[in-house]
Amino acid sequence: MATPWLALWRRLALLFLGAALLGWLADRLTLALLLVALGCLAWQFWQLHRLDRWLRGDRDASPPRLGRVWDDVAAHIARLRRQSRKRKRKLSKLFQQFQQATAALPDAAVVLGEDDRMVWCNGAAQRLLGLSPTRDVGRPIVHLVRYPGFVTFLAQRRSGDSVEFPSPLDDALLLGARLVPYGRKQRLLLATDVSQLRRLEQMRRDFVANVSHELRTPLTVISGYLETLLDSESPALEVWRQPLHRMQEQSRRMLHIIEDLLLLARLEARKEPLPRQPVNVPALLADIADDALALSGDQNHQIEVSADPALWILGCEKDLRSAFANLAFNAVRYTPAGGRIALRWFADASGAHLAVEDNGEGIAPQHIPRLTERFYRVNRDRSRGSGGTGLGLSIVKHVLNHHGGQLRISSELGVGSVFACDFPAEARAEPTAVAVRTGIDLR
Ligand code: ADP
């Protein structure tokens, strides 16, 4: 036990003993003890009162002299106060440095507390989002930034996602925002000006679309002349027949690439949702299977279609045709002669699905995540040799995105591949006519 406490106990014991002795002599033992106890209590209260006055008063004043134990407590409190003051100074210096650093940030940073109410924001948040670090504190962020896409994004609470929306101050300013959760109920909203980036992307897209467009006409003319020359019976052209064939082949390939680039540009430029019509997918697949069989020619692939005749979806038939045909033609091109190809169209609880399966050469796992990049090919020569443009899967991905769907690829080298298109359940449509070919083996 600490010494002051021992002294206190000793003093109290003496006091009570003295009182007991006097009380016993005066035949008033209880009264004497009671008076001493009350006296002690009153004294302790008085010291407590002085300590309280000191704690509430001037924080730099030294603690009053209160007697042994109370002096000890007061000294301890004074020490804690000094430490806390030092810590506060350090923290406020750190906070100042943090504020200076975030004020210099070009990106908006907003701390959101409970119910997504604004706790703090930096200078860029004032410039980009029009928030005030004083007026808007405590107000829900959705009352301050009202763009519907942003409100939905905030409600979804999916960290890692991002959203783009125009600045509330200037429509021409496009912002990209992300949310980073931290602490128990806090989130950090970060918004960046992405207008310049999007403008550059748009310029790149326009450039590719314009170049493709400009090249198409001269190439069509060249291709036309080559065809005329090849049709000619003139003996003078006999020695040129082979090179002319090669030239025609290459110009067709270039035209094919240009068509695919233009289609991609059209898909990328589309901002508005598609005008959606019910699409008879089973009939579409039967047509595509016919074309795939023609592409296979004497390679005699075995092509099967199994489709639920009542399963239609809402979408753009032209785009879906080009996506599904790309998958079916790839299956033919990357499956050795005589291989099996299946187009399966079915629905389950999660939505409608097309699986294009083949038992062809398969794809090594490291290539799979990159297959939908433009011009990404596992084997460039093999793709070129079979008439590929390197844009097919990119087109498929874009078309599916526009239909709220996604592409899943699973494959094993030497065993085969499955390219699955998953459409959400909302994409399903009621058939409007019943003229469907299904379950046919087009061998
Ligand atoms: P390409 O015109 O080269 O076929 P795609 O974008 O359609 O371009 O496909 C990209 C690459 O994916 C192809 O070059 C090929 O290597 C691979 N690939 C696509 N489909 C299949 C398949 N069914 N089997 C094996 N590899 C495939």
mmCIF file with all atom_site columns, C-alpha atoms and ligand atoms in Angstrom, residues 260 326-327 330-335 356 358 360-363 370-380 382-384 386-396 411 416-419, ligand 1:
data_model
loop_
_atom_site.group_PDB
_atom_site.id
_atom_site.type_symbol
_atom_site.label_atom_id
_atom_site.label_alt_id
_atom_site.label_comp_id
_atom_site.label_asym_id
_atom_site.label_entity_id
_atom_site.label_seq_id
_atom_site.pdbx_PDB_ins_code
_atom_site.Cartn_x
_atom_site.Cartn_y
_atom_site.Cartn_z
_atom_site.occupancy
_atom_site.B_iso_or_equiv
_atom_site.pdbx_formal_charge
_atom_site.auth_seq_id
_atom_site.auth_comp_id
_atom_site.auth_asym_id
_atom_site.auth_atom_id
_atom_site.pdbx_PDB_model_num
ATOM   1  C CA  . ASP A 1 260 ? -15.319 -5.139  -87.109 1.00 0.00 ? 260 ASP A CA  1
ATOM   2  C CA  . ASN A 1 326 ? -18.483 -14.892 -83.603 1.00 0.00 ? 326 ASN A CA  1
ATOM   3  C CA  . LEU A 1 327 ? -18.543 -17.566 -80.901 1.00 0.00 ? 327 LEU A CA  1
ATOM   4  C CA  . ASN A 1 330 ? -14.480 -19.354 -83.490 1.00 0.00 ? 330 ASN A CA  1
ATOM   5  C CA  . ALA A 1 331 ? -15.513 -22.836 -82.356 1.00 0.00 ? 331 ALA A CA  1
ATOM   6  C CA  . VAL A 1 332 ? -15.292 -24.022 -85.980 1.00 0.00 ? 332 VAL A CA  1
ATOM   7  C CA  . ARG A 1 333 ? -11.987 -22.255 -86.623 1.00 0.00 ? 333 ARG A CA  1
ATOM   8  C CA  . TYR A 1 334 ? -10.263 -23.511 -83.474 1.00 0.00 ? 334 TYR A CA  1
ATOM   9  C CA  . THR A 1 335 ? -11.587 -27.093 -83.561 1.00 0.00 ? 335 THR A CA  1
ATOM   10 C CA  . VAL A 1 356 ? -20.972 -22.600 -77.164 1.00 0.00 ? 356 VAL A CA  1
ATOM   11 C CA  . ASP A 1 358 ? -16.295 -27.374 -78.611 1.00 0.00 ? 358 ASP A CA  1
ATOM   12 C CA  . GLY A 1 360 ? -11.106 -28.246 -80.025 1.00 0.00 ? 360 GLY A CA  1
ATOM   13 C CA  . GLU A 1 361 ? -7.596  -27.131 -79.172 1.00 0.00 ? 361 GLU A CA  1
ATOM   14 C CA  . GLY A 1 362 ? -8.538  -25.327 -75.932 1.00 0.00 ? 362 GLY A CA  1
ATOM   15 C CA  . ILE A 1 363 ? -6.797  -22.322 -74.409 1.00 0.00 ? 363 ILE A CA  1
ATOM   16 C CA  . ARG A 1 370 ? -6.996  -11.303 -71.915 1.00 0.00 ? 370 ARG A CA  1
ATOM   17 C CA  . LEU A 1 371 ? -9.022  -12.874 -74.740 1.00 0.00 ? 371 LEU A CA  1
ATOM   18 C CA  . THR A 1 372 ? -11.567 -10.043 -74.928 1.00 0.00 ? 372 THR A CA  1
ATOM   19 C CA  . GLU A 1 373 ? -8.852  -7.402  -75.474 1.00 0.00 ? 373 GLU A CA  1
ATOM   20 C CA  . ARG A 1 374 ? -8.707  -6.035  -79.009 1.00 0.00 ? 374 ARG A CA  1
ATOM   21 C CA  . PHE A 1 375 ? -6.294  -7.902  -81.237 1.00 0.00 ? 375 PHE A CA  1
ATOM   22 C CA  . TYR A 1 376 ? -5.288  -10.286 -78.453 1.00 0.00 ? 376 TYR A CA  1
ATOM   23 C CA  . ARG A 1 377 ? -4.671  -13.677 -80.017 1.00 0.00 ? 377 ARG A CA  1
ATOM   24 C CA  . VAL A 1 378 ? -3.188  -16.818 -78.524 1.00 0.00 ? 378 VAL A CA  1
ATOM   25 C CA  . ASN A 1 379 ? -1.551  -17.643 -81.805 1.00 0.00 ? 379 ASN A CA  1
ATOM   26 C CA  . ARG A 1 380 ? -1.405  -14.729 -84.241 1.00 0.00 ? 380 ARG A CA  1
ATOM   27 C CA  . ARG A 1 382 ? -3.173  -19.399 -86.561 1.00 0.00 ? 382 ARG A CA  1
ATOM   28 C CA  . SER A 1 383 ? -5.831  -16.686 -86.129 1.00 0.00 ? 383 SER A CA  1
ATOM   29 C CA  . ARG A 1 384 ? -4.821  -14.877 -89.349 1.00 0.00 ? 384 ARG A CA  1
ATOM   30 C CA  . SER A 1 386 ? -8.239  -18.956 -90.316 1.00 0.00 ? 386 SER A CA  1
ATOM   31 C CA  . GLY A 1 387 ? -9.481  -15.475 -91.269 1.00 0.00 ? 387 GLY A CA  1
ATOM   32 C CA  . GLY A 1 388 ? -9.654  -14.010 -87.742 1.00 0.00 ? 388 GLY A CA  1
ATOM   33 C CA  . THR A 1 389 ? -9.515  -10.280 -87.081 1.00 0.00 ? 389 THR A CA  1
ATOM   34 C CA  . GLY A 1 390 ? -8.662  -10.483 -83.367 1.00 0.00 ? 390 GLY A CA  1
ATOM   35 C CA  . LEU A 1 391 ? -11.734 -8.385  -82.592 1.00 0.00 ? 391 LEU A CA  1
ATOM   36 C CA  . GLY A 1 392 ? -14.436 -11.063 -82.332 1.00 0.00 ? 392 GLY A CA  1
ATOM   37 C CA  . LEU A 1 393 ? -14.478 -11.613 -78.563 1.00 0.00 ? 393 LEU A CA  1
ATOM   38 C CA  . SER A 1 394 ? -14.174 -7.877  -77.941 1.00 0.00 ? 394 SER A CA  1
ATOM   39 C CA  . ILE A 1 395 ? -17.373 -7.426  -79.953 1.00 0.00 ? 395 ILE A CA  1
ATOM   40 C CA  . VAL A 1 396 ? -19.048 -10.262 -78.014 1.00 0.00 ? 396 VAL A CA  1
ATOM   41 C CA  . SER A 1 411 ? -11.238 -23.989 -71.376 1.00 0.00 ? 411 SER A CA  1
ATOM   42 C CA  . GLY A 1 416 ? -11.974 -27.973 -75.557 1.00 0.00 ? 416 GLY A CA  1
ATOM   43 C CA  . SER A 1 417 ? -13.649 -24.700 -74.585 1.00 0.00 ? 417 SER A CA  1
ATOM   44 C CA  . VAL A 1 418 ? -16.970 -23.382 -73.374 1.00 0.00 ? 418 VAL A CA  1
ATOM   45 C CA  . PHE A 1 419 ? -17.910 -19.769 -74.115 1.00 0.00 ? 419 PHE A CA  1
HETATM 46 P P1  . ADP B 2 .   ? -9.832  -14.053 -83.684 1.00 0.00 ? 1   ADP B P1  1
HETATM 47 O O1  . ADP B 2 .   ? -10.360 -13.297 -84.805 1.00 0.00 ? 1   ADP B O1  1
HETATM 48 O O2  . ADP B 2 .   ? -8.351  -14.109 -83.619 1.00 0.00 ? 1   ADP B O2  1
HETATM 49 O O3  . ADP B 2 .   ? -10.490 -15.393 -83.522 1.00 0.00 ? 1   ADP B O3  1
HETATM 50 P P2  . ADP B 2 .   ? -11.261 -13.426 -81.286 1.00 0.00 ? 1   ADP B P2  1
HETATM 51 O O4  . ADP B 2 .   ? -11.339 -12.166 -80.493 1.00 0.00 ? 1   ADP B O4  1
HETATM 52 O O5  . ADP B 2 .   ? -12.512 -13.987 -81.804 1.00 0.00 ? 1   ADP B O5  1
HETATM 53 O O6  . ADP B 2 .   ? -10.209 -13.166 -82.418 1.00 0.00 ? 1   ADP B O6  1
HETATM 54 O O7  . ADP B 2 .   ? -10.561 -14.514 -80.368 1.00 0.00 ? 1   ADP B O7  1
HETATM 55 C C1  . ADP B 2 .   ? -9.377  -14.184 -79.701 1.00 0.00 ? 1   ADP B C1  1
HETATM 56 C C2  . ADP B 2 .   ? -8.499  -15.421 -79.522 1.00 0.00 ? 1   ADP B C2  1
HETATM 57 O O8  . ADP B 2 .   ? -9.149  -16.339 -78.644 1.00 0.00 ? 1   ADP B O8  1
HETATM 58 C C3  . ADP B 2 .   ? -8.293  -16.219 -80.785 1.00 0.00 ? 1   ADP B C3  1
HETATM 59 O O9  . ADP B 2 .   ? -7.215  -15.702 -81.524 1.00 0.00 ? 1   ADP B O9  1
HETATM 60 C C4  . ADP B 2 .   ? -8.025  -17.601 -80.259 1.00 0.00 ? 1   ADP B C4  1
HETATM 61 O O10 . ADP B 2 .   ? -6.672  -17.718 -79.927 1.00 0.00 ? 1   ADP B O10 1
HETATM 62 C C5  . ADP B 2 .   ? -8.830  -17.668 -78.979 1.00 0.00 ? 1   ADP B C5  1
HETATM 63 N N1  . ADP B 2 .   ? -10.117 -18.405 -79.176 1.00 0.00 ? 1   ADP B N1  1
HETATM 64 C C6  . ADP B 2 .   ? -11.324 -17.884 -79.394 1.00 0.00 ? 1   ADP B C6  1
HETATM 65 N N2  . ADP B 2 .   ? -12.266 -18.854 -79.473 1.00 0.00 ? 1   ADP B N2  1
HETATM 66 C C7  . ADP B 2 .   ? -11.628 -20.016 -79.278 1.00 0.00 ? 1   ADP B C7  1
HETATM 67 C C8  . ADP B 2 .   ? -12.046 -21.392 -79.230 1.00 0.00 ? 1   ADP B C8  1
HETATM 68 N N3  . ADP B 2 .   ? -13.335 -21.757 -79.397 1.00 0.00 ? 1   ADP B N3  1
HETATM 69 N N4  . ADP B 2 .   ? -11.094 -22.323 -79.006 1.00 0.00 ? 1   ADP B N4  1
HETATM 70 C C9  . ADP B 2 .   ? -9.802  -21.970 -78.819 1.00 0.00 ? 1   ADP B C9  1
HETATM 71 N N5  . ADP B 2 .   ? -9.343  -20.705 -78.853 1.00 0.00 ? 1   ADP B N5  1
HETATM 72 C C10 . ADP B 2 .   ? -10.233 -19.744 -79.083 1.00 0.00 ? 1   ADP B C10 1
#
